């Protein structure tokens, strides 16, 4: 859910969530590389529910929040 294009049009970031019907039980950030048609899991942490991805203006960084405590995290998206 919540897909968002990178400013340079190379990536789409989204979140994949799990729930029990009432509350979230997990969430991670996925990125889709448009030029290659590949999907990668950018995060994989069971104790942090990564949500609401947002791109930096240059498209090199992705910010997201943790559903549990509201902390903001930033991760670099590498062009491998």
mmCIF file of C-alpha atoms in Angstrom:
data_model
loop_
_atom_site.group_PDB
_atom_site.id
_atom_site.type_symbol
_atom_site.label_atom_id
_atom_site.label_comp_id
_atom_site.label_asym_id
_atom_site.label_seq_id
_atom_site.Cartn_x
_atom_site.Cartn_y
_atom_site.Cartn_z
ATOM 1 C CA UNK A 1 0.000 0.000 0.000
ATOM 2 C CA UNK A 2 0.939 3.705 -0.148
ATOM 3 C CA UNK A 3 3.051 3.519 -3.330
ATOM 4 C CA UNK A 4 5.171 6.583 -4.119
ATOM 5 C CA UNK A 5 7.403 7.284 -7.143
ATOM 6 C CA UNK A 6 10.954 8.519 -6.611
ATOM 7 C CA UNK A 7 11.567 12.037 -7.995
ATOM 8 C CA UNK A 8 13.770 10.634 -10.780
ATOM 9 C CA UNK A 9 11.137 8.061 -11.797
ATOM 10 C CA UNK A 10 13.478 5.091 -11.261
ATOM 11 C CA UNK A 11 11.788 3.558 -8.205
ATOM 12 C CA UNK A 12 8.441 3.018 -6.540
ATOM 13 C CA UNK A 13 8.463 2.569 -2.768
ATOM 14 C CA UNK A 14 5.552 1.033 -0.902
ATOM 15 C CA UNK A 15 4.771 -0.630 2.369
ATOM 16 C CA UNK A 16 3.525 -4.152 2.878
ATOM 17 C CA UNK A 17 1.558 -4.639 6.071
ATOM 18 C CA UNK A 18 0.191 -7.519 8.103
ATOM 19 C CA UNK A 19 -2.634 -7.294 10.608
ATOM 20 C CA UNK A 20 -4.871 -9.457 12.739
ATOM 21 C CA UNK A 21 -8.037 -7.712 11.609
ATOM 22 C CA UNK A 22 -7.735 -5.012 14.267
ATOM 23 C CA UNK A 23 -4.120 -3.874 14.630
ATOM 24 C CA UNK A 24 -0.939 -4.034 12.586
ATOM 25 C CA UNK A 25 1.258 -7.038 13.378
ATOM 26 C CA UNK A 26 4.054 -6.231 10.931
ATOM 27 C CA UNK A 27 5.147 -3.907 8.142
ATOM 28 C CA UNK A 28 8.127 -3.486 5.827
ATOM 29 C CA UNK A 29 9.158 -1.212 2.970
ATOM 30 C CA UNK A 30 9.473 -2.611 -0.558
ATOM 31 C CA UNK A 31 11.036 -0.903 -3.552
ATOM 32 C CA UNK A 32 10.313 -1.621 -7.192
ATOM 33 C CA UNK A 33 12.957 -0.772 -9.776
ATOM 34 C CA UNK A 34 11.035 0.387 -12.833
ATOM 35 C CA UNK A 35 13.853 -0.127 -15.357
ATOM 36 C CA UNK A 36 14.368 -3.783 -14.410
ATOM 37 C CA UNK A 37 10.925 -4.744 -13.117
ATOM 38 C CA UNK A 38 12.381 -6.098 -9.863
ATOM 39 C CA UNK A 39 11.030 -5.830 -6.327
ATOM 40 C CA UNK A 40 13.281 -5.813 -3.260
ATOM 41 C CA UNK A 41 12.500 -5.737 0.441
ATOM 42 C CA UNK A 42 14.300 -2.672 1.761
ATOM 43 C CA UNK A 43 13.554 -3.410 5.412
ATOM 44 C CA UNK A 44 13.082 -6.655 7.318
ATOM 45 C CA UNK A 45 12.841 -5.971 11.024
ATOM 46 C CA UNK A 46 10.236 -7.835 13.079
ATOM 47 C CA UNK A 47 10.214 -5.306 15.935
ATOM 48 C CA UNK A 48 9.881 -2.160 13.784
ATOM 49 C CA UNK A 49 6.765 -1.563 11.695
ATOM 50 C CA UNK A 50 8.103 0.528 8.812
ATOM 51 C CA UNK A 51 5.354 2.606 7.211
ATOM 52 C CA UNK A 52 4.623 5.640 5.014
ATOM 53 C CA UNK A 53 7.708 5.810 2.742
ATOM 54 C CA UNK A 54 8.680 9.281 1.498
ATOM 55 C CA UNK A 55 11.493 10.111 -0.950
ATOM 56 C CA UNK A 56 14.169 12.766 -0.512
ATOM 57 C CA UNK A 57 14.140 15.437 -3.254
ATOM 58 C CA UNK A 58 17.172 13.848 -4.963
ATOM 59 C CA UNK A 59 15.659 10.325 -4.893
ATOM 60 C CA UNK A 60 18.659 8.807 -3.099
ATOM 61 C CA UNK A 61 17.119 8.473 0.370
ATOM 62 C CA UNK A 62 13.872 7.113 1.702
ATOM 63 C CA UNK A 63 12.321 8.180 5.002
ATOM 64 C CA UNK A 64 9.663 6.170 6.830
ATOM 65 C CA UNK A 65 8.124 6.045 10.259
ATOM 66 C CA UNK A 66 7.817 3.348 12.906
ATOM 67 C CA UNK A 67 4.153 2.645 13.698
ATOM 68 C CA UNK A 68 4.940 1.841 17.365
ATOM 69 C CA UNK A 69 6.815 4.902 18.550
ATOM 70 C CA UNK A 70 6.583 7.445 15.713
ATOM 71 C CA UNK A 71 10.330 7.582 15.137
ATOM 72 C CA UNK A 72 11.467 8.614 11.668
ATOM 73 C CA UNK A 73 14.076 6.448 9.936
ATOM 74 C CA UNK A 74 16.113 7.256 6.824
ATOM 75 C CA UNK A 75 17.781 4.736 4.514
ATOM 76 C CA UNK A 76 19.876 5.216 1.389
ATOM 77 C CA UNK A 77 18.578 3.586 -1.784
ATOM 78 C CA UNK A 78 21.551 2.204 -3.682
ATOM 79 C CA UNK A 79 21.670 2.029 -7.468
ATOM 80 C CA UNK A 80 23.147 -1.501 -7.758
#
